[in-house]
């Protein structure tokens, strides 16, 4: 851990993609394929330390609201969703309290996968009636 007089940031990234029922579309061209689309939630916890920790957290937060700064994310099918409030969380390190500010950022990513799901070219339907007249 750097000295208390140094400004620095630690980050933790978690991806949540357990949402059920993604969108699936069958493409009948050629042999056929299915396209699966789901959206993953990405949470980034940033922890700022140092004498300018709060200011650096607010600069990062505000920077995500500037369209030019997120063009690269958008080009990769990632969108900025929101930033939480900046929280002061002093931390005791080596018997000394150091300034610490946490900021959580949320993003959403579009994930698209293609699967070879062949077209059904023909079928012979059979209707079976299991009802033997009983009510």
mmCIF file with all atom_site columns, C-alpha atoms in Angstrom:
data_model
loop_
_atom_site.group_PDB
_atom_site.id
_atom_site.type_symbol
_atom_site.label_atom_id
_atom_site.label_alt_id
_atom_site.label_comp_id
_atom_site.label_asym_id
_atom_site.label_entity_id
_atom_site.label_seq_id
_atom_site.pdbx_PDB_ins_code
_atom_site.Cartn_x
_atom_site.Cartn_y
_atom_site.Cartn_z
_atom_site.occupancy
_atom_site.B_iso_or_equiv
_atom_site.pdbx_formal_charge
_atom_site.auth_seq_id
_atom_site.auth_comp_id
_atom_site.auth_asym_id
_atom_site.auth_atom_id
_atom_site.pdbx_PDB_model_num
ATOM 1   C CA . UNK A 1 1   ? 0.000   0.000   0.000   1.00 0.00 ? 1   UNK A CA 1
ATOM 2   C CA . UNK A 1 2   ? 1.468   3.410   -0.953  1.00 0.00 ? 2   UNK A CA 1
ATOM 3   C CA . UNK A 1 3   ? 2.176   6.081   1.638   1.00 0.00 ? 3   UNK A CA 1
ATOM 4   C CA . UNK A 1 4   ? -0.823  8.032   3.006   1.00 0.00 ? 4   UNK A CA 1
ATOM 5   C CA . UNK A 1 5   ? 0.442   11.110  1.127   1.00 0.00 ? 5   UNK A CA 1
ATOM 6   C CA . UNK A 1 6   ? 0.101   9.341   -2.268  1.00 0.00 ? 6   UNK A CA 1
ATOM 7   C CA . UNK A 1 7   ? -3.065  9.486   -4.366  1.00 0.00 ? 7   UNK A CA 1
ATOM 8   C CA . UNK A 1 8   ? -4.076  6.139   -5.838  1.00 0.00 ? 8   UNK A CA 1
ATOM 9   C CA . UNK A 1 9   ? -7.063  3.992   -6.716  1.00 0.00 ? 9   UNK A CA 1
ATOM 10  C CA . UNK A 1 10  ? -7.906  0.296   -6.367  1.00 0.00 ? 10  UNK A CA 1
ATOM 11  C CA . UNK A 1 11  ? -10.630 -1.342  -8.470  1.00 0.00 ? 11  UNK A CA 1
ATOM 12  C CA . UNK A 1 12  ? -12.737 -4.468  -8.240  1.00 0.00 ? 12  UNK A CA 1
ATOM 13  C CA . UNK A 1 13  ? -14.891 -5.720  -11.140 1.00 0.00 ? 13  UNK A CA 1
ATOM 14  C CA . UNK A 1 14  ? -17.785 -8.146  -10.876 1.00 0.00 ? 14  UNK A CA 1
ATOM 15  C CA . UNK A 1 15  ? -19.990 -9.383  -13.715 1.00 0.00 ? 15  UNK A CA 1
ATOM 16  C CA . UNK A 1 16  ? -23.524 -10.574 -13.128 1.00 0.00 ? 16  UNK A CA 1
ATOM 17  C CA . UNK A 1 17  ? -25.002 -12.548 -15.997 1.00 0.00 ? 17  UNK A CA 1
ATOM 18  C CA . UNK A 1 18  ? -27.425 -14.927 -14.330 1.00 0.00 ? 18  UNK A CA 1
ATOM 19  C CA . UNK A 1 19  ? -30.557 -13.299 -15.731 1.00 0.00 ? 19  UNK A CA 1
ATOM 20  C CA . UNK A 1 20  ? -32.760 -15.967 -17.260 1.00 0.00 ? 20  UNK A CA 1
ATOM 21  C CA . UNK A 1 21  ? -34.524 -15.983 -20.603 1.00 0.00 ? 21  UNK A CA 1
ATOM 22  C CA . UNK A 1 22  ? -32.165 -14.314 -23.051 1.00 0.00 ? 22  UNK A CA 1
ATOM 23  C CA . UNK A 1 23  ? -33.563 -13.278 -26.427 1.00 0.00 ? 23  UNK A CA 1
ATOM 24  C CA . UNK A 1 24  ? -33.114 -16.015 -29.061 1.00 0.00 ? 24  UNK A CA 1
ATOM 25  C CA . UNK A 1 25  ? -33.747 -15.509 -32.780 1.00 0.00 ? 25  UNK A CA 1
ATOM 26  C CA . UNK A 1 26  ? -33.582 -18.250 -35.408 1.00 0.00 ? 26  UNK A CA 1
ATOM 27  C CA . UNK A 1 27  ? -32.049 -17.330 -38.753 1.00 0.00 ? 27  UNK A CA 1
ATOM 28  C CA . UNK A 1 28  ? -33.302 -19.691 -41.460 1.00 0.00 ? 28  UNK A CA 1
ATOM 29  C CA . UNK A 1 29  ? -30.700 -18.687 -44.071 1.00 0.00 ? 29  UNK A CA 1
ATOM 30  C CA . UNK A 1 30  ? -28.409 -21.485 -45.230 1.00 0.00 ? 30  UNK A CA 1
ATOM 31  C CA . UNK A 1 31  ? -28.411 -24.434 -42.817 1.00 0.00 ? 31  UNK A CA 1
ATOM 32  C CA . UNK A 1 32  ? -29.829 -22.256 -40.032 1.00 0.00 ? 32  UNK A CA 1
ATOM 33  C CA . UNK A 1 33  ? -28.508 -20.734 -36.837 1.00 0.00 ? 33  UNK A CA 1
ATOM 34  C CA . UNK A 1 34  ? -29.747 -19.219 -33.579 1.00 0.00 ? 34  UNK A CA 1
ATOM 35  C CA . UNK A 1 35  ? -28.549 -15.902 -32.211 1.00 0.00 ? 35  UNK A CA 1
ATOM 36  C CA . UNK A 1 36  ? -28.689 -15.553 -28.417 1.00 0.00 ? 36  UNK A CA 1
ATOM 37  C CA . UNK A 1 37  ? -28.615 -12.048 -26.918 1.00 0.00 ? 37  UNK A CA 1
ATOM 38  C CA . UNK A 1 38  ? -28.365 -11.279 -23.214 1.00 0.00 ? 38  UNK A CA 1
ATOM 39  C CA . UNK A 1 39  ? -27.305 -8.268  -21.200 1.00 0.00 ? 39  UNK A CA 1
ATOM 40  C CA . UNK A 1 40  ? -24.737 -8.564  -18.429 1.00 0.00 ? 40  UNK A CA 1
ATOM 41  C CA . UNK A 1 41  ? -24.474 -6.151  -15.532 1.00 0.00 ? 41  UNK A CA 1
ATOM 42  C CA . UNK A 1 42  ? -20.946 -5.044  -14.679 1.00 0.00 ? 42  UNK A CA 1
ATOM 43  C CA . UNK A 1 43  ? -20.233 -3.444  -11.318 1.00 0.00 ? 43  UNK A CA 1
ATOM 44  C CA . UNK A 1 44  ? -16.932 -1.664  -10.715 1.00 0.00 ? 44  UNK A CA 1
ATOM 45  C CA . UNK A 1 45  ? -16.027 -0.709  -7.157  1.00 0.00 ? 45  UNK A CA 1
ATOM 46  C CA . UNK A 1 46  ? -13.372 2.006   -7.129  1.00 0.00 ? 46  UNK A CA 1
ATOM 47  C CA . UNK A 1 47  ? -11.596 2.829   -3.878  1.00 0.00 ? 47  UNK A CA 1
ATOM 48  C CA . UNK A 1 48  ? -9.608  6.055   -3.750  1.00 0.00 ? 48  UNK A CA 1
ATOM 49  C CA . UNK A 1 49  ? -6.850  6.833   -1.249  1.00 0.00 ? 49  UNK A CA 1
ATOM 50  C CA . UNK A 1 50  ? -4.719  9.872   -0.532  1.00 0.00 ? 50  UNK A CA 1
ATOM 51  C CA . UNK A 1 51  ? -5.149  13.567  0.184   1.00 0.00 ? 51  UNK A CA 1
ATOM 52  C CA . UNK A 1 52  ? -7.138  14.127  -3.047  1.00 0.00 ? 52  UNK A CA 1
ATOM 53  C CA . UNK A 1 53  ? -9.171  10.917  -2.839  1.00 0.00 ? 53  UNK A CA 1
ATOM 54  C CA . UNK A 1 54  ? -12.603 12.536  -2.742  1.00 0.00 ? 54  UNK A CA 1
ATOM 55  C CA . UNK A 1 55  ? -11.808 14.911  -5.608  1.00 0.00 ? 55  UNK A CA 1
ATOM 56  C CA . UNK A 1 56  ? -10.384 12.076  -7.735  1.00 0.00 ? 56  UNK A CA 1
ATOM 57  C CA . UNK A 1 57  ? -13.497 9.963   -7.119  1.00 0.00 ? 57  UNK A CA 1
ATOM 58  C CA . UNK A 1 58  ? -15.746 12.838  -8.199  1.00 0.00 ? 58  UNK A CA 1
ATOM 59  C CA . UNK A 1 59  ? -13.641 13.480  -11.329 1.00 0.00 ? 59  UNK A CA 1
ATOM 60  C CA . UNK A 1 60  ? -13.951 9.827   -12.326 1.00 0.00 ? 60  UNK A CA 1
ATOM 61  C CA . UNK A 1 61  ? -17.710 9.818   -11.645 1.00 0.00 ? 61  UNK A CA 1
ATOM 62  C CA . UNK A 1 62  ? -18.348 13.001  -13.615 1.00 0.00 ? 62  UNK A CA 1
ATOM 63  C CA . UNK A 1 63  ? -16.126 11.862  -16.468 1.00 0.00 ? 63  UNK A CA 1
ATOM 64  C CA . UNK A 1 64  ? -18.450 8.964   -17.248 1.00 0.00 ? 64  UNK A CA 1
ATOM 65  C CA . UNK A 1 65  ? -21.233 11.450  -18.027 1.00 0.00 ? 65  UNK A CA 1
ATOM 66  C CA . UNK A 1 66  ? -19.181 13.080  -20.826 1.00 0.00 ? 66  UNK A CA 1
ATOM 67  C CA . UNK A 1 67  ? -20.180 11.378  -24.117 1.00 0.00 ? 67  UNK A CA 1
ATOM 68  C CA . UNK A 1 68  ? -16.674 11.588  -25.588 1.00 0.00 ? 68  UNK A CA 1
ATOM 69  C CA . UNK A 1 69  ? -15.287 9.613   -22.643 1.00 0.00 ? 69  UNK A CA 1
ATOM 70  C CA . UNK A 1 70  ? -17.602 6.637   -23.148 1.00 0.00 ? 70  UNK A CA 1
ATOM 71  C CA . UNK A 1 71  ? -17.438 6.344   -26.952 1.00 0.00 ? 71  UNK A CA 1
ATOM 72  C CA . UNK A 1 72  ? -14.981 3.452   -26.658 1.00 0.00 ? 72  UNK A CA 1
ATOM 73  C CA . UNK A 1 73  ? -17.282 1.618   -24.255 1.00 0.00 ? 73  UNK A CA 1
ATOM 74  C CA . UNK A 1 74  ? -20.295 2.158   -26.504 1.00 0.00 ? 74  UNK A CA 1
ATOM 75  C CA . UNK A 1 75  ? -18.341 0.875   -29.523 1.00 0.00 ? 75  UNK A CA 1
ATOM 76  C CA . UNK A 1 76  ? -17.802 -2.355  -27.553 1.00 0.00 ? 76  UNK A CA 1
ATOM 77  C CA . UNK A 1 77  ? -21.535 -2.675  -26.767 1.00 0.00 ? 77  UNK A CA 1
ATOM 78  C CA . UNK A 1 78  ? -21.016 -1.502  -23.169 1.00 0.00 ? 78  UNK A CA 1
ATOM 79  C CA . UNK A 1 79  ? -23.182 1.265   -21.754 1.00 0.00 ? 79  UNK A CA 1
ATOM 80  C CA . UNK A 1 80  ? -22.698 3.338   -18.636 1.00 0.00 ? 80  UNK A CA 1
ATOM 81  C CA . UNK A 1 81  ? -25.748 2.916   -16.373 1.00 0.00 ? 81  UNK A CA 1
ATOM 82  C CA . UNK A 1 82  ? -25.076 4.878   -13.178 1.00 0.00 ? 82  UNK A CA 1
ATOM 83  C CA . UNK A 1 83  ? -22.679 5.961   -10.465 1.00 0.00 ? 83  UNK A CA 1
ATOM 84  C CA . UNK A 1 84  ? -23.537 5.652   -6.772  1.00 0.00 ? 84  UNK A CA 1
ATOM 85  C CA . UNK A 1 85  ? -22.818 8.355   -4.223  1.00 0.00 ? 85  UNK A CA 1
ATOM 86  C CA . UNK A 1 86  ? -19.225 8.734   -3.106  1.00 0.00 ? 86  UNK A CA 1
ATOM 87  C CA . UNK A 1 87  ? -18.871 7.280   0.389   1.00 0.00 ? 87  UNK A CA 1
ATOM 88  C CA . UNK A 1 88  ? -16.218 8.243   2.933   1.00 0.00 ? 88  UNK A CA 1
ATOM 89  C CA . UNK A 1 89  ? -14.820 5.060   4.484   1.00 0.00 ? 89  UNK A CA 1
ATOM 90  C CA . UNK A 1 90  ? -11.688 5.899   6.537   1.00 0.00 ? 90  UNK A CA 1
ATOM 91  C CA . UNK A 1 91  ? -9.339  2.931   6.828   1.00 0.00 ? 91  UNK A CA 1
ATOM 92  C CA . UNK A 1 92  ? -6.890  2.054   9.570   1.00 0.00 ? 92  UNK A CA 1
ATOM 93  C CA . UNK A 1 93  ? -3.544  1.072   8.057   1.00 0.00 ? 93  UNK A CA 1
ATOM 94  C CA . UNK A 1 94  ? -0.328  0.588   10.067  1.00 0.00 ? 94  UNK A CA 1
ATOM 95  C CA . UNK A 1 95  ? -1.886  2.211   13.151  1.00 0.00 ? 95  UNK A CA 1
ATOM 96  C CA . UNK A 1 96  ? -2.788  5.307   11.092  1.00 0.00 ? 96  UNK A CA 1
ATOM 97  C CA . UNK A 1 97  ? -6.133  6.416   9.691   1.00 0.00 ? 97  UNK A CA 1
ATOM 98  C CA . UNK A 1 98  ? -5.979  7.118   5.975   1.00 0.00 ? 98  UNK A CA 1
ATOM 99  C CA . UNK A 1 99  ? -8.532  8.840   3.766   1.00 0.00 ? 99  UNK A CA 1
ATOM 100 C CA . UNK A 1 100 ? -10.573 6.447   1.669   1.00 0.00 ? 100 UNK A CA 1
ATOM 101 C CA . UNK A 1 101 ? -13.544 7.092   -0.599  1.00 0.00 ? 101 UNK A CA 1
ATOM 102 C CA . UNK A 1 102 ? -15.561 4.388   -2.386  1.00 0.00 ? 102 UNK A CA 1
ATOM 103 C CA . UNK A 1 103 ? -17.472 4.860   -5.618  1.00 0.00 ? 103 UNK A CA 1
ATOM 104 C CA . UNK A 1 104 ? -19.467 2.120   -7.360  1.00 0.00 ? 104 UNK A CA 1
ATOM 105 C CA . UNK A 1 105 ? -20.031 2.379   -11.115 1.00 0.00 ? 105 UNK A CA 1
ATOM 106 C CA . UNK A 1 106 ? -22.487 0.227   -13.065 1.00 0.00 ? 106 UNK A CA 1
ATOM 107 C CA . UNK A 1 107 ? -22.357 -0.745  -16.715 1.00 0.00 ? 107 UNK A CA 1
ATOM 108 C CA . UNK A 1 108 ? -24.394 -2.992  -19.000 1.00 0.00 ? 108 UNK A CA 1
ATOM 109 C CA . UNK A 1 109 ? -22.867 -5.116  -21.745 1.00 0.00 ? 109 UNK A CA 1
ATOM 110 C CA . UNK A 1 110 ? -24.656 -6.728  -24.676 1.00 0.00 ? 110 UNK A CA 1
ATOM 111 C CA . UNK A 1 111 ? -23.472 -10.294 -25.267 1.00 0.00 ? 111 UNK A CA 1
ATOM 112 C CA . UNK A 1 112 ? -24.355 -11.955 -28.553 1.00 0.00 ? 112 UNK A CA 1
ATOM 113 C CA . UNK A 1 113 ? -23.571 -15.589 -29.391 1.00 0.00 ? 113 UNK A CA 1
ATOM 114 C CA . UNK A 1 114 ? -24.376 -17.630 -32.470 1.00 0.00 ? 114 UNK A CA 1
ATOM 115 C CA . UNK A 1 115 ? -25.172 -21.342 -32.396 1.00 0.00 ? 115 UNK A CA 1
ATOM 116 C CA . UNK A 1 116 ? -25.526 -23.733 -35.308 1.00 0.00 ? 116 UNK A CA 1
ATOM 117 C CA . UNK A 1 117 ? -29.161 -24.772 -34.965 1.00 0.00 ? 117 UNK A CA 1
ATOM 118 C CA . UNK A 1 118 ? -30.118 -26.528 -38.169 1.00 0.00 ? 118 UNK A CA 1
ATOM 119 C CA . UNK A 1 119 ? -33.371 -25.848 -39.970 1.00 0.00 ? 119 UNK A CA 1
ATOM 120 C CA . UNK A 1 120 ? -36.048 -28.540 -39.955 1.00 0.00 ? 120 UNK A CA 1
ATOM 121 C CA . UNK A 1 121 ? -36.416 -29.266 -43.654 1.00 0.00 ? 121 UNK A CA 1
ATOM 122 C CA . UNK A 1 122 ? -39.276 -31.744 -43.460 1.00 0.00 ? 122 UNK A CA 1
ATOM 123 C CA . UNK A 1 123 ? -41.294 -33.721 -40.952 1.00 0.00 ? 123 UNK A CA 1
ATOM 124 C CA . UNK A 1 124 ? -44.008 -36.322 -41.011 1.00 0.00 ? 124 UNK A CA 1
ATOM 125 C CA . UNK A 1 125 ? -46.541 -35.374 -38.355 1.00 0.00 ? 125 UNK A CA 1
ATOM 126 C CA . UNK A 1 126 ? -48.292 -38.108 -36.410 1.00 0.00 ? 126 UNK A CA 1
ATOM 127 C CA . UNK A 1 127 ? -51.316 -37.338 -34.261 1.00 0.00 ? 127 UNK A CA 1
ATOM 128 C CA . UNK A 1 128 ? -51.880 -39.733 -31.373 1.00 0.00 ? 128 UNK A CA 1
ATOM 129 C CA . UNK A 1 129 ? -55.157 -39.614 -29.504 1.00 0.00 ? 129 UNK A CA 1
ATOM 130 C CA . UNK A 1 130 ? -54.728 -41.134 -26.051 1.00 0.00 ? 130 UNK A CA 1
ATOM 131 C CA . UNK A 1 131 ? -58.328 -40.359 -25.117 1.00 0.00 ? 131 UNK A CA 1
ATOM 132 C CA . UNK A 1 132 ? -60.145 -43.713 -25.038 1.00 0.00 ? 132 UNK A CA 1
ATOM 133 C CA . UNK A 1 133 ? -63.559 -42.237 -24.549 1.00 0.00 ? 133 UNK A CA 1
ATOM 134 C CA . UNK A 1 134 ? -63.358 -41.998 -20.764 1.00 0.00 ? 134 UNK A CA 1
ATOM 135 C CA . UNK A 1 135 ? -64.391 -38.808 -19.055 1.00 0.00 ? 135 UNK A CA 1
#
